Short mmCIF file of C-alpha atoms in Angstrom, two decimals:
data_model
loop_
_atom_site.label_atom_id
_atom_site.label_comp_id
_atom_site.label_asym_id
_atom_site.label_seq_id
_atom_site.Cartn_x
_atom_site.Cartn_y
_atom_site.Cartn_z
CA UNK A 638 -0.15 -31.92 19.93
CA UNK A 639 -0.17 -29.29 22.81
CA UNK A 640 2.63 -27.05 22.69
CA UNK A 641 2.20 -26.32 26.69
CA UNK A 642 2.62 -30.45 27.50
CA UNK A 643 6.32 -30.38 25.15
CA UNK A 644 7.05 -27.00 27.54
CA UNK A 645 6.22 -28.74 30.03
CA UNK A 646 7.56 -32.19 29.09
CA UNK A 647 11.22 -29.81 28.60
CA UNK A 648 10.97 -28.26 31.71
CA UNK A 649 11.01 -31.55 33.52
CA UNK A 650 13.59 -32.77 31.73
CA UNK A 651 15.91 -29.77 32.34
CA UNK A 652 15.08 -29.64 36.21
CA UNK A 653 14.82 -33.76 37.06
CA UNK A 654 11.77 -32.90 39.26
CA UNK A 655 8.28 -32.24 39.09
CA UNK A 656 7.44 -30.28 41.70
CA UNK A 657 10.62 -27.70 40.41
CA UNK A 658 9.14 -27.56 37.04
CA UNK A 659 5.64 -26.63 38.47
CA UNK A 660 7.07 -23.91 40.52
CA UNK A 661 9.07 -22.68 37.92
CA UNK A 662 5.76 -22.77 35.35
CA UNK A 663 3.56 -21.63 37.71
CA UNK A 664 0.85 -24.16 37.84
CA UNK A 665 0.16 -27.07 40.32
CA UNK A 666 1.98 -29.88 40.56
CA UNK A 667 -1.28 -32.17 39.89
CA UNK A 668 -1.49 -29.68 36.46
CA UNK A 669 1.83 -30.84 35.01
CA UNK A 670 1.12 -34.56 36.13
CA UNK A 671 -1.81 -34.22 33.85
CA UNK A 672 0.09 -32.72 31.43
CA UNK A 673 2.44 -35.62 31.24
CA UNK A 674 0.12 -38.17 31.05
CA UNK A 675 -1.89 -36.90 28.22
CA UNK A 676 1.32 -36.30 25.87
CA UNK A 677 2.54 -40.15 27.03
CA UNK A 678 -1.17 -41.55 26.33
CA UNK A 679 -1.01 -39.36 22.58
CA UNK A 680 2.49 -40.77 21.71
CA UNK A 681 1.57 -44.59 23.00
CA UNK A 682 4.96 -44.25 25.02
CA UNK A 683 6.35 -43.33 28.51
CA UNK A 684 8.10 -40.63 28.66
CA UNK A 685 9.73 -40.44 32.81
CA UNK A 686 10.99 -43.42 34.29
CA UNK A 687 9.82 -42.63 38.53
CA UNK A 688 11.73 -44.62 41.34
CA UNK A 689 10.29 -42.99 44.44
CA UNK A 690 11.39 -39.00 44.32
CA UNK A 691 13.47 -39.54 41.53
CA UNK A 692 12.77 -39.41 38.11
CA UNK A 693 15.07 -40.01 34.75
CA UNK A 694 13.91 -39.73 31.19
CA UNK A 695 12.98 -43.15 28.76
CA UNK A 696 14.81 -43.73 25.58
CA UNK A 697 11.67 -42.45 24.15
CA UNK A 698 12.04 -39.47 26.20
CA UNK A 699 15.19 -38.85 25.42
CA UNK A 700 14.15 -39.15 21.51
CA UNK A 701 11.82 -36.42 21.48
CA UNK A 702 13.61 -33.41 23.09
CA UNK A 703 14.95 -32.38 20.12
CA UNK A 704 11.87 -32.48 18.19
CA UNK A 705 10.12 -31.01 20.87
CA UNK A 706 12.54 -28.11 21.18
CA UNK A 707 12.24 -27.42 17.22
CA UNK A 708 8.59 -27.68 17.56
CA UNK A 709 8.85 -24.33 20.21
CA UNK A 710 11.18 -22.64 18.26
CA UNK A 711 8.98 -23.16 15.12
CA UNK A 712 5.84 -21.79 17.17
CA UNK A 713 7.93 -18.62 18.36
CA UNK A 714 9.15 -17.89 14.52
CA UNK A 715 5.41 -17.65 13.60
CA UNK A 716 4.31 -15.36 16.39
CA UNK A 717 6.96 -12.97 15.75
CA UNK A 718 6.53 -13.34 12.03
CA UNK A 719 2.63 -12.88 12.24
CA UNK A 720 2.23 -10.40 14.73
CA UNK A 721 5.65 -8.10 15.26
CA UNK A 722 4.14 -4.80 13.85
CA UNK A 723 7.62 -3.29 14.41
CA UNK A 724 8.59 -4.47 11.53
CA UNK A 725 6.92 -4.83 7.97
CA UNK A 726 8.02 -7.35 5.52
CA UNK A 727 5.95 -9.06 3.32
CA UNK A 728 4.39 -7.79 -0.21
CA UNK A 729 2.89 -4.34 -0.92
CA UNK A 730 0.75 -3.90 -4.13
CA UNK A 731 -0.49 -0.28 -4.78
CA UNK A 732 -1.66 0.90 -7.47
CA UNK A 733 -0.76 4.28 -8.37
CA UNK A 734 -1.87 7.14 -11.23
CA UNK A 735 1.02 7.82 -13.71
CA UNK A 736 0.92 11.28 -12.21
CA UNK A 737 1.39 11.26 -9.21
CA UNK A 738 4.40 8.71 -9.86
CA UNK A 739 5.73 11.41 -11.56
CA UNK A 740 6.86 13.72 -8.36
CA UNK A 741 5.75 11.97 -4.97
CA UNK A 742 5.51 8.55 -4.78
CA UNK A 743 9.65 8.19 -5.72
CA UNK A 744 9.98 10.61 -2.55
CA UNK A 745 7.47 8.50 -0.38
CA UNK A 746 9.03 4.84 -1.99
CA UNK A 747 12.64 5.91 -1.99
CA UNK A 748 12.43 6.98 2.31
CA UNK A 749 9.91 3.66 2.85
CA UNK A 750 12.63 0.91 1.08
CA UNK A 751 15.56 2.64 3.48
CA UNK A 752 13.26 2.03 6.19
CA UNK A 753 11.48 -1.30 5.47
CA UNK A 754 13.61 -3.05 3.30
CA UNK A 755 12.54 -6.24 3.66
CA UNK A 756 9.06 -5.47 1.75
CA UNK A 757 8.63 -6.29 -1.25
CA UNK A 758 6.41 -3.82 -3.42
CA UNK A 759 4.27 -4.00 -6.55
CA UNK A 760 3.78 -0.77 -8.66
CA UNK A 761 0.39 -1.26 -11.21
CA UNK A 762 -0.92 2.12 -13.04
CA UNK A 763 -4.87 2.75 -12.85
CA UNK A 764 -6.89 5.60 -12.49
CA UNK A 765 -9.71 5.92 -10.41
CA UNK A 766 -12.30 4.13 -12.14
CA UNK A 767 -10.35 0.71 -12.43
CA UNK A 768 -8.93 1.86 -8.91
CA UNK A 769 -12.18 0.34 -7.86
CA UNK A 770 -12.27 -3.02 -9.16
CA UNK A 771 -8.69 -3.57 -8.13
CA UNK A 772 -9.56 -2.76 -4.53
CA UNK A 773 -12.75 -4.78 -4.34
CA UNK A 774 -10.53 -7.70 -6.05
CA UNK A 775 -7.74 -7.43 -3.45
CA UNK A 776 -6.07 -7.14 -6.72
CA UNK A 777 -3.96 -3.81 -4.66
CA UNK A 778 -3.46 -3.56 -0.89
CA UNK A 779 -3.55 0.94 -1.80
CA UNK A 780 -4.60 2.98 -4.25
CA UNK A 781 -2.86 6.24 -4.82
CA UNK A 782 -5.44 7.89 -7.02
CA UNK A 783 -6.08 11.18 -9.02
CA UNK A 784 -8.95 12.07 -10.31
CA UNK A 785 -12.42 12.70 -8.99
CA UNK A 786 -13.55 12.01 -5.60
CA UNK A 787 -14.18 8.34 -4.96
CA UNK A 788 -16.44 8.28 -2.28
CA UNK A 789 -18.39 4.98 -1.63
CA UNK A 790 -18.92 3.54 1.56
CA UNK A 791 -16.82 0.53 0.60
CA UNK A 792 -13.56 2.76 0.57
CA UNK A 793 -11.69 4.43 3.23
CA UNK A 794 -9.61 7.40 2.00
CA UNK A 795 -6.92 7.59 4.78
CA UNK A 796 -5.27 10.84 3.23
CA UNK A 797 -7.31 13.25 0.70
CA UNK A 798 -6.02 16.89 -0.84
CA UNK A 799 -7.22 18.71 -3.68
CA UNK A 800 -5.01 19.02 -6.78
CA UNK A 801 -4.56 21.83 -8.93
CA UNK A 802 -5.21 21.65 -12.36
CA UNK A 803 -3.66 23.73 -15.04
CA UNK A 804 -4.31 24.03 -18.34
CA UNK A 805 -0.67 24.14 -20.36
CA UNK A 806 0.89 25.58 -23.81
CA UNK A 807 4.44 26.09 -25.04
CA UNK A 808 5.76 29.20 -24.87
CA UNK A 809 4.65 30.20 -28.64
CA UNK A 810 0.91 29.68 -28.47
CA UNK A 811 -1.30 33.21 -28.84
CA UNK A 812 -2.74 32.12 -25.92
CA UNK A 813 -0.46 32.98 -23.06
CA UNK A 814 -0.54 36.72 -24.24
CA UNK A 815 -4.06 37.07 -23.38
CA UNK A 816 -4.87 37.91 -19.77
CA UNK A 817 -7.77 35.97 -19.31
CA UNK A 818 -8.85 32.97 -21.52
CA UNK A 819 -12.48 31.10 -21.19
CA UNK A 820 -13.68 28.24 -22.89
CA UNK A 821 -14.86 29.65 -25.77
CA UNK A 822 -11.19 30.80 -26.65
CA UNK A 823 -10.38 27.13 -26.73
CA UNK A 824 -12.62 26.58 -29.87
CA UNK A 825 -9.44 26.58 -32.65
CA UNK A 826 -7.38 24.62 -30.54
CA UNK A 827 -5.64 21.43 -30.78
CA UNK A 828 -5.73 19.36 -27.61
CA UNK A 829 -2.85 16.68 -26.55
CA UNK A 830 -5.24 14.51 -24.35
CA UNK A 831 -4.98 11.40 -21.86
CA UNK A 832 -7.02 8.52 -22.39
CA UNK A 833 -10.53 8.26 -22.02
CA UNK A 834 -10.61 6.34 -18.90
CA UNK A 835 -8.87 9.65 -17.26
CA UNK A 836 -11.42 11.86 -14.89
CA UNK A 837 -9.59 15.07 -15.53
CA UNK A 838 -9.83 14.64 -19.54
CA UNK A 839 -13.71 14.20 -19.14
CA UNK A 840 -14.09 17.35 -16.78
CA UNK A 841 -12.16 19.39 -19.45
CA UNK A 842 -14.74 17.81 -22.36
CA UNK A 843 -18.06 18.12 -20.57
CA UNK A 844 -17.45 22.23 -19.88
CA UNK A 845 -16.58 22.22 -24.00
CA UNK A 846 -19.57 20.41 -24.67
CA UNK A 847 -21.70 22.89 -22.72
CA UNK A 848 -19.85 25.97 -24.83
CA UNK A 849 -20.59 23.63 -27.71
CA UNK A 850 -17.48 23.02 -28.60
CA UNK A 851 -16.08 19.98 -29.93
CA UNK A 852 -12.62 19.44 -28.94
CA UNK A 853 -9.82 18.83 -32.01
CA UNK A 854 -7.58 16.15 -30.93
CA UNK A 855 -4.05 16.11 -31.81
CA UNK A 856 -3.04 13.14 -30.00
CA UNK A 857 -4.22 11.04 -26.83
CA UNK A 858 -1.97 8.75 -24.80
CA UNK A 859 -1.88 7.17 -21.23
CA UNK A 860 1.50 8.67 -20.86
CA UNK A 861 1.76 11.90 -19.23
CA UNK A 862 5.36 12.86 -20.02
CA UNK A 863 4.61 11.90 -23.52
CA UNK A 864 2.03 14.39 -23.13
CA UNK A 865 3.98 16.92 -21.54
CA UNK A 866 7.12 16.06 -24.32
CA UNK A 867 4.47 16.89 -27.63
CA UNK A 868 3.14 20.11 -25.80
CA UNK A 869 6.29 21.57 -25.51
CA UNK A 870 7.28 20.65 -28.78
CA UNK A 871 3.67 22.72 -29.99
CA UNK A 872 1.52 20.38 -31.13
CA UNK A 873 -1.34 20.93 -28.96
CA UNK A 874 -2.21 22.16 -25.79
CA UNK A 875 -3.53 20.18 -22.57
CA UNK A 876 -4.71 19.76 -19.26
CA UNK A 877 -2.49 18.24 -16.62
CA UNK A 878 -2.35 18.50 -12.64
CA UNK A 879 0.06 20.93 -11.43
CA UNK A 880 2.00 18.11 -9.41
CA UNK A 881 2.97 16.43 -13.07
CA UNK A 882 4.50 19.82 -14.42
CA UNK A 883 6.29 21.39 -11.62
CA UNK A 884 9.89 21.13 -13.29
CA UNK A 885 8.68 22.00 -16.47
CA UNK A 886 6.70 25.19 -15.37
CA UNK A 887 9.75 26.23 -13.00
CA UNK A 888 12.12 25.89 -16.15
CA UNK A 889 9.97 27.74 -18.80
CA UNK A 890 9.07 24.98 -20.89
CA UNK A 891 5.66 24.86 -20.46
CA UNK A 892 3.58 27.81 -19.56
CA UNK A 893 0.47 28.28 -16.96
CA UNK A 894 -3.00 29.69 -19.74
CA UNK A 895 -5.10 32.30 -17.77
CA UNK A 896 -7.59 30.11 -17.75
CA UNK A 897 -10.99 31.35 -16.23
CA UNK A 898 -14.28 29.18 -16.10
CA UNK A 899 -15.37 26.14 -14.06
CA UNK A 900 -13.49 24.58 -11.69
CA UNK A 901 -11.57 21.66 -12.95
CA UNK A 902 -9.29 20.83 -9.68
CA UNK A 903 -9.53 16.65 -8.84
CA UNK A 904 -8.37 15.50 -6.22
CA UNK A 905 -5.41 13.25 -4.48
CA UNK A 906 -7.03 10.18 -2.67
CA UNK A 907 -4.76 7.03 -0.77
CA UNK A 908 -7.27 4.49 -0.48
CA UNK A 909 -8.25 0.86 0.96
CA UNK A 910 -11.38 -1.62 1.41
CA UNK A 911 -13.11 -1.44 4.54
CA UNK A 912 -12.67 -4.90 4.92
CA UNK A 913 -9.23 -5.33 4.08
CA UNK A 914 -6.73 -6.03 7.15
CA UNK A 915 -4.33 -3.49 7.59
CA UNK A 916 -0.73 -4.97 7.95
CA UNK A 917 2.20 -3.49 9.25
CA UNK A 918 3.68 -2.64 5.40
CA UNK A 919 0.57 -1.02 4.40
CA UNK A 920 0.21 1.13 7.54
CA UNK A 921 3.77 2.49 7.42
CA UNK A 922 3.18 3.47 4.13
CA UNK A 923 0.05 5.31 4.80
CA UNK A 924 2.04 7.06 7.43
CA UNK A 925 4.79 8.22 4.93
CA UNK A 926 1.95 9.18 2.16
CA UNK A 927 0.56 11.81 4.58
CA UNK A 928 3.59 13.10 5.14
CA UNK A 929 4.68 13.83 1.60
CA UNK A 930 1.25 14.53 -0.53
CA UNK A 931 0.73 18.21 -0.33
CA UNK A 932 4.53 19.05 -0.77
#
């Protein structure tokens, strides 16, 4: 059914005239004629009873105005549901390294729910190999990774920043007396480790492998503040971005190791498919993400 012959079909009704309810739509009066008669041939009814100049509405008529009305009004709800970018709603799904959940994205989620709160969002954890999966399975709308670089043409990184990495001790290890402290110095010690899907942990194990060392593993865990928790408390030492440990550096817990050897920064990526649509949730977000990562 054409939603211009029921605005039309209303129009007439509200003025009594045809030729009003052309002017008033801006079309020609032969348009609207046309109009009517297609929507009375479609429903197998009249609609306008015409004596001469005057015209008066059928019982039909008179029948569908109110379902003709809701039919508008349903139409309108859609556009502004589908296409007002003023104001997200919906779902948001992002998946998000441990991390960087630790300091930013309560900053970045706590200002977007005051602003948008009428989106609903999903929190998974990942890292940036099963980043990619989720992405091409539109399993996420973002990813808010750490680790190395993902750069394939199938990904758009909409913010990027390098991320520190430091490697960490409690305040009691030998180590944070010496003044500078290379691989080969890590030989004797015990390492407090994330899992092995992390990036940063297999950096840290391919430049021991090249000093031929083989690493002595205290613990491993996905969690980073259980990670953080056990270093302090001396069982090991580890390897964590500088973004996970700022409170615990600031307060003394956990101390900075001179380290000095390859590079082992990652970086910070927030990521989508090329092909996925951006909506109104996931752009504001982006928005708020470049705003906070680098603070």
């Amino acid at each position: 059914m054409d939603l211009r012959q029921l605005n039309t079909f209303l129009t007439i009704s509200k003025l009594q005239n045809f030729t009003a309810a052309a002017n008033e739509l801006g079309y020609a009066q032969s348009t609207i004629t046309t109009q009517i008669k297609l929507l009375e041939e479609e429903l197998g009814v009249r609609l306008f009873e015409r004596m001469g100049k005057s015209i008066s509405l059928t019982y039909e008529g008179t029948k569908l105005i109110p379902y003709a009305k809701q039919m508008l009004k349903l139409d309108n709800e859609i556009r502004t549901a589908v296409f007002n970018e003023e104001k997200p709603s919906g779902t948001l799904v992002i998946g998000a390294a441990e991390s960087l959940c630790v300091l930013r994205l309560p900053k970045i989620l706590k200002e977007y729910k005051n602003l948008y709160p009428e989106v609903d969002i999903s929190l998974t954890f990942g890292n940036c190999s099963t980043f990619r999966d989720m992405l091409k399975n539109n399993l996420i709308d973002i990813a808010f990774s750490l680790g190395r670089k993902i750069d394939s043409e199938d990904f758009i990184a909409d913010t990027e920043i390098e991320e520190e990495m430091l490697l960490l001790s409690n305040t009691s290890n030998p180590l944070v007396h010496k003044d500078t402290i290379y691989p080969i110095d890590l030989k004797d010690q015990f390492f407090i480790l994330t899992d092995k899907g992390c990036s940063y942990r297999a950096a840290l194990e391919n430049i021991l492998k090249e000093n031929n060392i083989k690493p002595k593993i205290a613990l491993e865990t996905s969690s980073v503040q259980a990670i953080k928790q056990f270093t302090i408390s001396g069982l090991g030492i580890t390897m964590l971005p500088k973004v996970a440990v700022k409170e615990e550096l600031e307060s003394g817990k956990l101390v900075k190791l001179n380290y000095c050897g390859p590079n082992l920064n990652i970086v910070s990526q927030v990521l989508y498919h090329k092909d996925k649509w951006i909506s109104p949730a996931m752009k504001e977000f982006m928005i708020l993400s470049k705003k906070y990562l680098g603070q």
